Coordinates of C-alpha atoms in Angstrom, one line a residue:
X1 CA 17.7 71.2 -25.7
X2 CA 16.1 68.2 -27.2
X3 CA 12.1 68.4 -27.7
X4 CA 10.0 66.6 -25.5
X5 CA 8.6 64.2 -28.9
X6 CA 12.2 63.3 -29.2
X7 CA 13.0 62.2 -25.7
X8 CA 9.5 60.5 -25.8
X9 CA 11.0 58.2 -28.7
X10 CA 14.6 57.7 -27.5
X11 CA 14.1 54.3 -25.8
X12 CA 12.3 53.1 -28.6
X13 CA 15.4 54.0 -31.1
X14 CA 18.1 52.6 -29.0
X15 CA 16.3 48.8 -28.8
X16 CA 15.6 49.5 -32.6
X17 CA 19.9 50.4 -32.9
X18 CA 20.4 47.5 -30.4
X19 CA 18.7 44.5 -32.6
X20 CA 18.6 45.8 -35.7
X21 CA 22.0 43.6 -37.3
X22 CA 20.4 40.6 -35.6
X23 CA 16.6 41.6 -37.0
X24 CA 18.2 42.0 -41.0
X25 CA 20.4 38.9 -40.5
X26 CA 17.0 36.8 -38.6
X27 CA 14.6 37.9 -41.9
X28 CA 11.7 38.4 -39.0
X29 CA 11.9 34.7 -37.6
X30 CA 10.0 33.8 -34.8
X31 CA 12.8 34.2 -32.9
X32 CA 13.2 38.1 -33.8
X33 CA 9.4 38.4 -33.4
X34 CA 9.6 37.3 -29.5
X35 CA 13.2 39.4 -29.4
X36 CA 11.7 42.2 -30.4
X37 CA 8.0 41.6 -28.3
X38 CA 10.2 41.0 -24.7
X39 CA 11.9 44.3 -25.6
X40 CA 8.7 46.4 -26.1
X41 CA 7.6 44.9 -22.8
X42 CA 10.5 45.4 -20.7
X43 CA 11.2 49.2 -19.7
X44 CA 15.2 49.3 -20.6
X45 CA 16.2 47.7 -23.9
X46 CA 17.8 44.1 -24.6
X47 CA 20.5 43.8 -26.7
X48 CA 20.3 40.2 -28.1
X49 CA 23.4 38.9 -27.7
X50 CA 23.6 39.6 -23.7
X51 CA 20.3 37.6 -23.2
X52 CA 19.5 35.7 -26.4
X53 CA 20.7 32.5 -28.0
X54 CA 20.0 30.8 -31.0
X55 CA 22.1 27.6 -32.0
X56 CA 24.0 29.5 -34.3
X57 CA 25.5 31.4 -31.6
X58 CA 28.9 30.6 -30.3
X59 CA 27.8 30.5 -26.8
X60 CA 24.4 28.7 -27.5
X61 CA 26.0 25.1 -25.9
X62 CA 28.1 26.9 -23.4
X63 CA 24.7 28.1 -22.1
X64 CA 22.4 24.9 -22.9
X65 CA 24.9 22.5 -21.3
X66 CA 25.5 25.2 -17.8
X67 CA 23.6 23.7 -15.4
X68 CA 22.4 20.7 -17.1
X69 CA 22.8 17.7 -14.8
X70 CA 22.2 14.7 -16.9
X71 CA 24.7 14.5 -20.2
X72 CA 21.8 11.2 -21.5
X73 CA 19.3 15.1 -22.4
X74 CA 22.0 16.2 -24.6
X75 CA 22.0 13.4 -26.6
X76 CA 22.2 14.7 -30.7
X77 CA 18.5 12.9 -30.6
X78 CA 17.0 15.2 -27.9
X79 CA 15.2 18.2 -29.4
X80 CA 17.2 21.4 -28.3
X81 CA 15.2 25.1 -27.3
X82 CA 14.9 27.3 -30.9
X83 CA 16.2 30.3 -28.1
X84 CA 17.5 30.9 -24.9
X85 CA 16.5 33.9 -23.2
X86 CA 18.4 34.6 -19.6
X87 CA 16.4 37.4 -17.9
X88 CA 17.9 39.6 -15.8
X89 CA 14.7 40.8 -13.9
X90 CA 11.6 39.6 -13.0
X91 CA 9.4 41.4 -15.5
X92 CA 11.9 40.5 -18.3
X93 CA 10.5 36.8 -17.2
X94 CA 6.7 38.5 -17.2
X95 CA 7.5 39.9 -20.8
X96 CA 8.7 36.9 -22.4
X97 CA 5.1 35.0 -21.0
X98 CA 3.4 37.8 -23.0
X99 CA 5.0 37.2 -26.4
X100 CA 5.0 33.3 -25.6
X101 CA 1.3 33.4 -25.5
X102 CA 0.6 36.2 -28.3
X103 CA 3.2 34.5 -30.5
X104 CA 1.8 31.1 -29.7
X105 CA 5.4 30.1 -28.6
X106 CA 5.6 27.1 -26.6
X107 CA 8.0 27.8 -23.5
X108 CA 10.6 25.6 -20.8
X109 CA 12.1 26.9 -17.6
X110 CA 14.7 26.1 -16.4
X111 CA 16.0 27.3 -12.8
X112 CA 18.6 24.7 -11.6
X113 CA 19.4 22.0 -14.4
X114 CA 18.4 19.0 -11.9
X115 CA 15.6 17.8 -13.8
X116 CA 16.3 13.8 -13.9
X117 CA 14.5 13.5 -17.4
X118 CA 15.9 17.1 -18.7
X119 CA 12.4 18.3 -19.6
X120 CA 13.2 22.3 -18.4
X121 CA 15.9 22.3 -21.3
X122 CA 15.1 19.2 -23.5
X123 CA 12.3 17.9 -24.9
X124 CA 10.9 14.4 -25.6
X125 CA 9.1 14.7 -28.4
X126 CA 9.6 17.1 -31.6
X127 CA 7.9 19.8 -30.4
X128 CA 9.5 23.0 -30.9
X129 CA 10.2 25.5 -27.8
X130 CA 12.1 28.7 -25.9
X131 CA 14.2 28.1 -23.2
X132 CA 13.7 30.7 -20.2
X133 CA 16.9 29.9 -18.2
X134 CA 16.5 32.0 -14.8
X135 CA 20.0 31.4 -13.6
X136 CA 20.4 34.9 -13.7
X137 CA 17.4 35.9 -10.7
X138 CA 19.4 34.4 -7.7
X139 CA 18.9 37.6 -5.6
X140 CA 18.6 36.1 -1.8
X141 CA 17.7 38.7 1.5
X142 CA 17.1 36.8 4.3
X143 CA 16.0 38.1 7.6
X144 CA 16.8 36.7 11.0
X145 CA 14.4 39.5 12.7
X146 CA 11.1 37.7 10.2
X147 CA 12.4 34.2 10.7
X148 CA 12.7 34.2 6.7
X149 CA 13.8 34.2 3.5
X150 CA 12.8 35.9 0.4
X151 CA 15.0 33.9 -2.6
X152 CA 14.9 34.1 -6.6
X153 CA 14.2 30.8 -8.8
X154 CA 17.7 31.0 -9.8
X155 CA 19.7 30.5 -6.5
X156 CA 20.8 27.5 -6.0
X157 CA 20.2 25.8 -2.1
X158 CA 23.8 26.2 -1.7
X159 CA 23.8 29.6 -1.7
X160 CA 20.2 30.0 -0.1
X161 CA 22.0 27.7 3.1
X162 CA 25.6 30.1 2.9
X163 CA 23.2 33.8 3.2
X164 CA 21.1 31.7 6.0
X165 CA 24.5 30.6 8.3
X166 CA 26.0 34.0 7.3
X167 CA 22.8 36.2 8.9
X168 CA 22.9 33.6 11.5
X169 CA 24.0 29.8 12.9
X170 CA 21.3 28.7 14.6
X171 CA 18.7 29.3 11.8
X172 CA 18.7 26.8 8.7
X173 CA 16.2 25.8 6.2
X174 CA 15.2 22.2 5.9
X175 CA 15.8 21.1 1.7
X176 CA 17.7 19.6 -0.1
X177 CA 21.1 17.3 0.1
X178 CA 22.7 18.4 -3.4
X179 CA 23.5 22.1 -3.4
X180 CA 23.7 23.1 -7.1
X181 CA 19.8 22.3 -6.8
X182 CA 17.8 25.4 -8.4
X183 CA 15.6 26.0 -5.1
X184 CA 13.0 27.2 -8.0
X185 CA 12.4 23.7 -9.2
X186 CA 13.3 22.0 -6.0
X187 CA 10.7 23.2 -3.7
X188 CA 7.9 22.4 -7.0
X189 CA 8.5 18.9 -6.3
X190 CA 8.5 18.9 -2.2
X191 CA 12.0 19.2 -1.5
X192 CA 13.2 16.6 0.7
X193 CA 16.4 16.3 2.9
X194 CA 18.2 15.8 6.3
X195 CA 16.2 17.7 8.2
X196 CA 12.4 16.6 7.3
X197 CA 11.7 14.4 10.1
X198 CA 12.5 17.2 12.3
X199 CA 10.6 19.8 9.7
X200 CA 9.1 18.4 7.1
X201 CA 10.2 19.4 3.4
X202 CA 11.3 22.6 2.4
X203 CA 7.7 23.1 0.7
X204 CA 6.1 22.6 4.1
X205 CA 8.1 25.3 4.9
X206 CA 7.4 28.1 2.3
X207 CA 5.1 31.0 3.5
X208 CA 4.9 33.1 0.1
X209 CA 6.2 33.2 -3.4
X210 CA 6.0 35.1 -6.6
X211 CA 5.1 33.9 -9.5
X212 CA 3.9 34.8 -13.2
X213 CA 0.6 33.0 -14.4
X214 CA -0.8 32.3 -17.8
X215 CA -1.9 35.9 -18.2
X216 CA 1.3 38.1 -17.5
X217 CA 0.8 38.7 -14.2
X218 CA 2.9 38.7 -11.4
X219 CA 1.4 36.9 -8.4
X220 CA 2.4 36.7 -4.5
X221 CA -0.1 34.8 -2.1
X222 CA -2.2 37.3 -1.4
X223 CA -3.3 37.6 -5.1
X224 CA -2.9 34.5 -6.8
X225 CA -5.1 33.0 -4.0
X226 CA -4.8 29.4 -1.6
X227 CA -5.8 26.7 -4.1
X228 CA -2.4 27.9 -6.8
X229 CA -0.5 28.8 -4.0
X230 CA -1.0 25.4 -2.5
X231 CA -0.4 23.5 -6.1
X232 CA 2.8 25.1 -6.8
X233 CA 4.3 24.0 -3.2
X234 CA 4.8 20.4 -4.3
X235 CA 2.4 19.7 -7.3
X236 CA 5.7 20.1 -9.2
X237 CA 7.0 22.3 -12.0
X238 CA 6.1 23.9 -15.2
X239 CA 2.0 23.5 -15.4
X240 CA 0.8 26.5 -13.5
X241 CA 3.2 29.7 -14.2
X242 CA 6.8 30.4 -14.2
X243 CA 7.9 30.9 -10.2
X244 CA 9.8 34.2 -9.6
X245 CA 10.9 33.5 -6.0
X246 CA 10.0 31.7 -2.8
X247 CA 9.5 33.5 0.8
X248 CA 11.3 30.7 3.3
X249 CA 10.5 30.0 6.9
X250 CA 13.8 29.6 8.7
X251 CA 14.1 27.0 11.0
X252 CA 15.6 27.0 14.5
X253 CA 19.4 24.6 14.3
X254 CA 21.6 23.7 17.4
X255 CA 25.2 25.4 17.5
X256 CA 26.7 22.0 17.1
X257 CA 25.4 19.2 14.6
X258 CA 26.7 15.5 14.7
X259 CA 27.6 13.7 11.4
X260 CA 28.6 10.4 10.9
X261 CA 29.3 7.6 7.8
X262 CA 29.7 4.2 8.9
X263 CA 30.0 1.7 5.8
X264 CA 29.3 -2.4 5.7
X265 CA 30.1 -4.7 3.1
X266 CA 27.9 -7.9 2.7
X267 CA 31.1 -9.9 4.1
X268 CA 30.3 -7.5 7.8
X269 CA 26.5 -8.7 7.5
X270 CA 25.2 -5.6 5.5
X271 CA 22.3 -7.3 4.5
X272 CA 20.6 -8.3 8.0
X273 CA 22.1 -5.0 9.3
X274 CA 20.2 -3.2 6.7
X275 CA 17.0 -5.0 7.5
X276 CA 17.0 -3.7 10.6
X277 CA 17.3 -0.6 9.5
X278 CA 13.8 -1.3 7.6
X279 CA 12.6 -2.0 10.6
X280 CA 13.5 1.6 13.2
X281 CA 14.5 4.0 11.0
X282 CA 11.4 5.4 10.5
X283 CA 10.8 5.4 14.6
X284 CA 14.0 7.1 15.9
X285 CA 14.3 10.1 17.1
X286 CA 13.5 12.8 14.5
X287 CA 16.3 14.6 15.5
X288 CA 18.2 12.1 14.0
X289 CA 18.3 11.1 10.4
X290 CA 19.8 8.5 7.9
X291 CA 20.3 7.7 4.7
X292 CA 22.0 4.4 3.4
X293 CA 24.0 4.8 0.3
X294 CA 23.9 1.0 -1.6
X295 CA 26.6 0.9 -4.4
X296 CA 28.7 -2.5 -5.6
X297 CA 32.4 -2.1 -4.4
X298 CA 35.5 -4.1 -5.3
X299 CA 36.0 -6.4 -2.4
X300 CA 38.6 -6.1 0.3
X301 CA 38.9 -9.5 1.4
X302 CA 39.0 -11.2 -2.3
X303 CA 41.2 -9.8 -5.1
X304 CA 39.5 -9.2 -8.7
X305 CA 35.5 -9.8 -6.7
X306 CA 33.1 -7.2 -6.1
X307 CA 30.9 -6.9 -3.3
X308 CA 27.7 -4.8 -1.9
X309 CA 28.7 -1.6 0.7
X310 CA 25.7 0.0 2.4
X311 CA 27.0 3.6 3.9
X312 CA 25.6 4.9 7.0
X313 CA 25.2 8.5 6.4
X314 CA 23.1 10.5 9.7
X315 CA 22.4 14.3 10.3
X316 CA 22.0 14.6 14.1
X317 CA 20.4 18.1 15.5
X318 CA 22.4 18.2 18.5
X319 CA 26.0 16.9 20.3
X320 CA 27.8 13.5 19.9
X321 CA 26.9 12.2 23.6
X322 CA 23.4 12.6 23.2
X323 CA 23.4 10.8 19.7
X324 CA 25.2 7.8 20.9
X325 CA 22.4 7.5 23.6
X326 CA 20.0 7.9 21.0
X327 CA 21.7 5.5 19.1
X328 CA 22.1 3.0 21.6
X329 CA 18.7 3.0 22.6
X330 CA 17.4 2.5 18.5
X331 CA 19.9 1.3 16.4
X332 CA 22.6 -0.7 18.4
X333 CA 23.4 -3.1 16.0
X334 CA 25.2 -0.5 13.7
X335 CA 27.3 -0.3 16.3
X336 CA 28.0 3.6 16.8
X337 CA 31.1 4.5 18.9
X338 CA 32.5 7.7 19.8
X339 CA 35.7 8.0 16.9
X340 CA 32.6 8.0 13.9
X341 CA 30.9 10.7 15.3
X342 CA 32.3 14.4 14.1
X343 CA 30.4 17.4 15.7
X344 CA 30.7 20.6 13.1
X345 CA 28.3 23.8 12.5
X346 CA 25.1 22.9 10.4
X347 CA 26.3 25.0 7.3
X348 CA 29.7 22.4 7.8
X349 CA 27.3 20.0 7.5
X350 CA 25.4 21.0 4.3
X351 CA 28.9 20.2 2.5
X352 CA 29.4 16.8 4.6
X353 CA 26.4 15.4 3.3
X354 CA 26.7 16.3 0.2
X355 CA 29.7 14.5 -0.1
X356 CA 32.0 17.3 -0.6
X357 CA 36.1 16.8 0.5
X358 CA 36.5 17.8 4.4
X359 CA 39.5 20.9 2.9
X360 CA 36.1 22.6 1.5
X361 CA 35.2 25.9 3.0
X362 CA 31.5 26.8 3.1
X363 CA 32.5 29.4 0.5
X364 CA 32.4 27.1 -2.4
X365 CA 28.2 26.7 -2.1
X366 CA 29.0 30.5 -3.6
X367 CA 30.5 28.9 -6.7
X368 CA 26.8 27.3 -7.9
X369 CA 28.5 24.1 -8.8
X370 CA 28.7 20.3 -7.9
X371 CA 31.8 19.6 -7.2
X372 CA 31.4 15.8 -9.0
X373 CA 31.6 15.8 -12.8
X374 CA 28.4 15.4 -15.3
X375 CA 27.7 11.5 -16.2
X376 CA 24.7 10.0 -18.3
X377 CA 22.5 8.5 -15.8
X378 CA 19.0 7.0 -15.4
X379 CA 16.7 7.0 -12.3
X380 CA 14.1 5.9 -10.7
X381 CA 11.8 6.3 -7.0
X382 CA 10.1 3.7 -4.9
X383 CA 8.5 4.7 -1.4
X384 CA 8.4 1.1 1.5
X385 CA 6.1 0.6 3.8
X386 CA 7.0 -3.1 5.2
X387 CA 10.7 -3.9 5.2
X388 CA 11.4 -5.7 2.0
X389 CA 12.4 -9.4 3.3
X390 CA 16.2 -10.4 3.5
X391 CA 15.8 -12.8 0.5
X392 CA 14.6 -9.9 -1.8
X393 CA 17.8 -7.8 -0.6
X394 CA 20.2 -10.6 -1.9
X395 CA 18.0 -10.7 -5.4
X396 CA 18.7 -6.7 -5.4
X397 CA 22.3 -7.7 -4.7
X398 CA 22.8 -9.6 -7.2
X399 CA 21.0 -7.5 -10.1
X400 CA 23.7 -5.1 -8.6
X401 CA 26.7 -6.8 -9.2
X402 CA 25.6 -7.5 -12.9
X403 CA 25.6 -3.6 -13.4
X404 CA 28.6 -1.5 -13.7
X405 CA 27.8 1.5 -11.7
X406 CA 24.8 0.9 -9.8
X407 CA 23.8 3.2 -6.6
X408 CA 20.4 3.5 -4.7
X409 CA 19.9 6.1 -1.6
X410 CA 17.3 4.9 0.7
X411 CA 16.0 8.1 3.2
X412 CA 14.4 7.5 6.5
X413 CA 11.1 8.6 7.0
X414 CA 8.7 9.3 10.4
X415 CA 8.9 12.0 12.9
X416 CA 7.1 15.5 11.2
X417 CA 7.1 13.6 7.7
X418 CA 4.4 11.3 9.5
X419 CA 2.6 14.1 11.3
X420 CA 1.5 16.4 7.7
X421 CA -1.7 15.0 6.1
X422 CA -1.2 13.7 2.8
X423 CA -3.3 16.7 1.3
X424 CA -1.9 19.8 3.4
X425 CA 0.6 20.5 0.2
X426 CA 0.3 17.9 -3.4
X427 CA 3.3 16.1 -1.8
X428 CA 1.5 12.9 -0.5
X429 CA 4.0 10.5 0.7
X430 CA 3.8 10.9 4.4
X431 CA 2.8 8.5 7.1
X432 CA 2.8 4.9 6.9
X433 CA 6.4 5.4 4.4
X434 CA 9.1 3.9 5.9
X435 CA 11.9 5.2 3.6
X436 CA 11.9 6.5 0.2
X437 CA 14.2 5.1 -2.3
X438 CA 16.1 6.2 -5.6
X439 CA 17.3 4.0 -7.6
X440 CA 20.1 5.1 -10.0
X441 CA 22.9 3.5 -12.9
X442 CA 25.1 5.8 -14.6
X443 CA 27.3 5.5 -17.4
X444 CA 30.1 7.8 -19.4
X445 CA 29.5 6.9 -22.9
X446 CA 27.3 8.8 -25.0
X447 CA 26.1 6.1 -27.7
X448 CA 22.8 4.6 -27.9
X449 CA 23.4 0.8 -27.3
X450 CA 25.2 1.7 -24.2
X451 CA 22.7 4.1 -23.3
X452 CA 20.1 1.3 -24.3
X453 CA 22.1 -1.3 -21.9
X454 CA 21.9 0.3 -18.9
X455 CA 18.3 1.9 -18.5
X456 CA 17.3 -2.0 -19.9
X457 CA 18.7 -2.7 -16.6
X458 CA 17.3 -0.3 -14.0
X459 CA 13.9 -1.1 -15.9
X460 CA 14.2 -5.0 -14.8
X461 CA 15.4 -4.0 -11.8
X462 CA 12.6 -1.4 -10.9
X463 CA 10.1 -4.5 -12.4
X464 CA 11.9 -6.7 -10.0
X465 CA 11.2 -4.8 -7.0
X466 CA 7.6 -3.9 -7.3
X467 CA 6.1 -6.8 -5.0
X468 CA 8.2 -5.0 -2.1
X469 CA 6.8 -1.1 -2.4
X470 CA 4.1 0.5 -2.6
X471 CA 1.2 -0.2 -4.5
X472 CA -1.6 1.1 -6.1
X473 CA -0.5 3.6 -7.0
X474 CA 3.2 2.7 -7.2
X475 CA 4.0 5.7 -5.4
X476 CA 7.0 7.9 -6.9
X477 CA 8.8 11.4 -6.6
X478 CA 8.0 14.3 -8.9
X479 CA 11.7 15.5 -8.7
X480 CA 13.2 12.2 -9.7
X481 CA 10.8 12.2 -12.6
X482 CA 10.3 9.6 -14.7
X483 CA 9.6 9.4 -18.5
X484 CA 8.8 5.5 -18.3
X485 CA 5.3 6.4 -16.1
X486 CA 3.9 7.7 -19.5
X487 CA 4.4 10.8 -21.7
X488 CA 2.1 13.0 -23.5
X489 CA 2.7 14.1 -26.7
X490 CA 2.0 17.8 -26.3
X491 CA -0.2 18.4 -29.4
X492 CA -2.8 20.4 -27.3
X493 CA -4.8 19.3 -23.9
X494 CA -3.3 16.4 -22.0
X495 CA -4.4 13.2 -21.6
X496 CA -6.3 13.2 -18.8
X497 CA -6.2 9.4 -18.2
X498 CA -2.9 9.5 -19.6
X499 CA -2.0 11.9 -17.1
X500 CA -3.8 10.2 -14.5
X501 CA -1.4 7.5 -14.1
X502 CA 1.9 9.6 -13.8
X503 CA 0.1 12.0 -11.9
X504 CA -1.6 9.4 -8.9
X505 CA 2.0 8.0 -8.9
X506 CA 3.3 10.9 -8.0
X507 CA 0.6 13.0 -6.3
X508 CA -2.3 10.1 -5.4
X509 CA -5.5 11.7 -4.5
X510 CA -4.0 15.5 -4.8
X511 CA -3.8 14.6 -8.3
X512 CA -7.8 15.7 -9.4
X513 CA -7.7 18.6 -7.2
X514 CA -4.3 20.0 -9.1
X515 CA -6.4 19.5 -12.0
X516 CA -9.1 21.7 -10.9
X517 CA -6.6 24.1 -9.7
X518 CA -4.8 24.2 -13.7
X519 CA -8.2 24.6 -15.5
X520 CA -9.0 27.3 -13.4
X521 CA -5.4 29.2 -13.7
X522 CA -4.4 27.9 -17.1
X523 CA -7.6 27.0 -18.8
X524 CA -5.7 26.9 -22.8
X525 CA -2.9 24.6 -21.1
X526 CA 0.1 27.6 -21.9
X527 CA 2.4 26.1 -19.4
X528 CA 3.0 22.0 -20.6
X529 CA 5.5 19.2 -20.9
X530 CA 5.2 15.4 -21.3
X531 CA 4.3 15.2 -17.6
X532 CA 2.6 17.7 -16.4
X533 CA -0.9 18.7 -14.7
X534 CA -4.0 18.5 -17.2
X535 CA -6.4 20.4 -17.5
X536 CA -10.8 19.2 -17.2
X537 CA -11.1 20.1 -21.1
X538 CA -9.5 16.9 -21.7
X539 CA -11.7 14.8 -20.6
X540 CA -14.9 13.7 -22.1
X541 CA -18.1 14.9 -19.8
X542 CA -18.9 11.6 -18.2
X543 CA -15.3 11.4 -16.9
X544 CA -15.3 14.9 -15.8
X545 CA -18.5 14.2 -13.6
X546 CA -16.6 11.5 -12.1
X547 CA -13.8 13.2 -10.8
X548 CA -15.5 16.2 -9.5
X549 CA -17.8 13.8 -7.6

């Protein structure tokens, strides 16, 4: 029989056996220092190359590129992670915020890859950094008997919508439109989609969460108290911890769901059709929503000449007969008949409007992937609260048919989006927004000047526009973040005025109180990035008085 000393000192000899190749080959970098920390924080050991990957590894890009949306954050100019660590549990995540800290190690998180300006994998300034990629904590239980949810960081809202329809198909959850979204990083932001002017977004709808703070410690509601709990539901992602998992309310859906796409081209009077869509979208029935996908088409009518489409897209919480009503009675002059109208299950839906092929089973949200291929893009947000005037429209229209792949989604507001108070989560754009608006050009060539060509043009464009939207502040998304608001340099504290115009853009008046709320739970500014929440120590004392006043 062994000895009891000897038993005592077995785990510690089999993570010594496990890294110790990689620790003689490292020469004690600070790589092996944070291996070796995570491992004497974690009960079972870690052998590196199951969890941890350094650029010289073989599977280093395989991993980087995974889930990484846009191919412009990959760029040979981007700054790359030092490591990658995938943790396979929760305190493996709690563990590697530990040695971050006592190492001084400066940390990104990745959950889903959807970051627009790549900062959970990237970096925009030379600042080096560990990647914690939590693809790996996608555990989802879901409970029809609670009316929720419990999901992990790493599941993606495809798979968080199949468990839902599989438990039940009359309960949903009202997020996102694009299901290889990380529903860790989605719901950070606010998480908008089809069903918010029935709902709200899918952080109005989040009753609990887990989450590892600046200390070590893993958090759920009851502990980490209401001010963090209410700036990590919308006041967007990596400033105040590293989220674990979200605790969803499900939401009540009908049996039967109506879809529809109904396109116009400027030659079937897409422009004045779309203005009166300004006008009642935002007032219809919030049972009912729609989106209008704007892209430049190669025109029907004339050989070798583009033109404008505007696509109709609508979610509709009940049957076809009732929708047409509906339709009739707000929107006649898109001219709805019965043959556009397909009635499906709401899980059928989820894949309709994301714009997957009709032959696709609900199954493939299982798969984690979009089903469109990787591009280099650059985007942008706008929210409208007048209709922006016909003659504005055809300037749009033509910036558009000077680019070569231009799209912009515009998403009804009103109904429940209207009925939230600007402060009851740090998402503020709420009533008085018509629509919301992205603005996007893509391109498939990697090189700079091409690169440099295209975001010259969404910048002119997005200049172009501003007379039309909001205004001070410019109101914009915190998941379609945007690097041209401003960028700190990550040195030590942010900015705070720096910060403040970035941060009113996208949070308004929540903005000073997620301040408060980050220099009380992070007061050394651990958790950072070029955009995200400062903390009071930046700012001088006169300009502190001012904002607490």
């Amino acid at each position: 029989m062994p000895s009891s000393i000897s038993l005592m000192f077995l785990p510690l000899l089999l993570f010594l056996l496990s890294s110790a190749s990689w620790a003689a080959a490292s020469d004690h970098s600070i790589e092996d220092k944070f291996y070796q920390c995570v491992n004497l924080h974690t009960d079972l050991s870690i052998p590196f190359h199951s969890a941890f990957f350094t650029p010289e590894n073989a599977s280093f890009t395989s991993v980087l590129q995974s889930t990484a949306m846009n191919l412009r954050c990959l760029g040979p100019s981007r700054p790359k992670p030092e490591l990658i660590f995938t943790p396979l549990t929760e305190s493996q995540v709690q563990a590697a915020v530990i040695c971050a800290k006592e190492l001084n190690i400066h940390l990104r998180v990745r959950s889903g890859g959807h970051d627009y300006e790549g900062m959970s994998y990237t970096s925009a300034t030379p600042f080096p950094f560990i990647m914690i990629d939590l693809a790996k904590l996608r555990f989802i239980n879901v409970s029809i008997e609670e009316n929720s949810a419990w999901a992990q960081v790493g599941a993606t809202i495809g798979e968080v919508y199949y468990r839902i329809s599989q438990k039940s198909r009359i309960h949903g959850f009202p997020a996102g439109l694009c299901t290889s979204l990380g529903i860790g990083g989605h719901i950070t932001g606010g998480a908008y989609g089809p069903m918010m002017r029935k709902y709200g977004l899918g952080a109005d709808n989040v009753v609990d969460a887990r989450i590892v703070d600046a200390t070590g410690r893993i958090l759920d509601r009851a502990s980490m108290g209401e001010d963090l709990f209410w700036a990590i539901r919308g006041g967007g992602g990596g400033s105040f911890g590293i989220l674990l998992a979200w605790k969803l309310k499900l939401v009540p859906v009908p049996l039967t769901v109506t879809v529809f796409t109904v396109p116009r081209t400027l030659e079937q009077g897409a422009t004045k059709l779309l203005y009166r869509w300004q006008q009642v979208a935002d007032t219809l029935d919030e049972d009912l929503f729609i989106r209008v996908l704007i892209s430049a088409v190669n025109s029907t009518d004339q050989q070798g000449k583009r033109t404008i489409q505007t696509a109709y897209q609508a979610l509709f919480l009940g049957r076809a007969n009732r929708l047409l009503k509906v339709m009739k009675k707000g929107f006649p002059e898109l001219g709805l008949t019965q043959k556009d109208c397909v009635e499906m299950s709401w899980i059928e839906s989820v894949l309709y409007i994301a714009g997957y092929p009709p032959t696709l089973k609900p199954e493939f949200l299982l798969q984690r992937k979009s089903f469109f291929n990787k591009t280099y893009f650059k985007a942008k947000s706008d929210f409208v609260k007048e209709p922006i005037p016909k003659f504005a429209l055809e300037g749009i229209w033509k910036r558009f048919l000077q680019e070569d792949s231009p799209f912009t989604i515009w998403n009804a507001y009103g109904g429940m989006m209207g009925k939230i108070p600007e402060s009851e989560i740090p998402f503020p754009h709420r009533k008085g927004r018509k629509f919301m608006i992205q603005w996007l050009t893509a391109w498939q060539s990697g090189d700079k000047k091409t690169a440099d060509k295209h975001i010259d043009w969404i910048r002119k464009l997005y200049d172009s526009v501003g007379p039309y939207v909001s205004k001070f502040p410019r109101e914009a998304y915190v998941n379609y973040r945007d690097l041209d608001l401003g960028v700190d340099k990550l040195s030590g504290n942010v900015n705070y005025l720096k910060a403040s115009f970035w941060g009113s853009s996208y949070f308004k008046d929540n903005f000073k109180r997620l301040v408060q709320v980050k220099t009380k739970v992070d007061p050394d500014n651990f958790f950072r990035h070029e955009q995200s929440i400062p903390t009071l120590h930046s700012l001088s004392e006169e300009d502190e008085k001012k904002m607490i006043n």
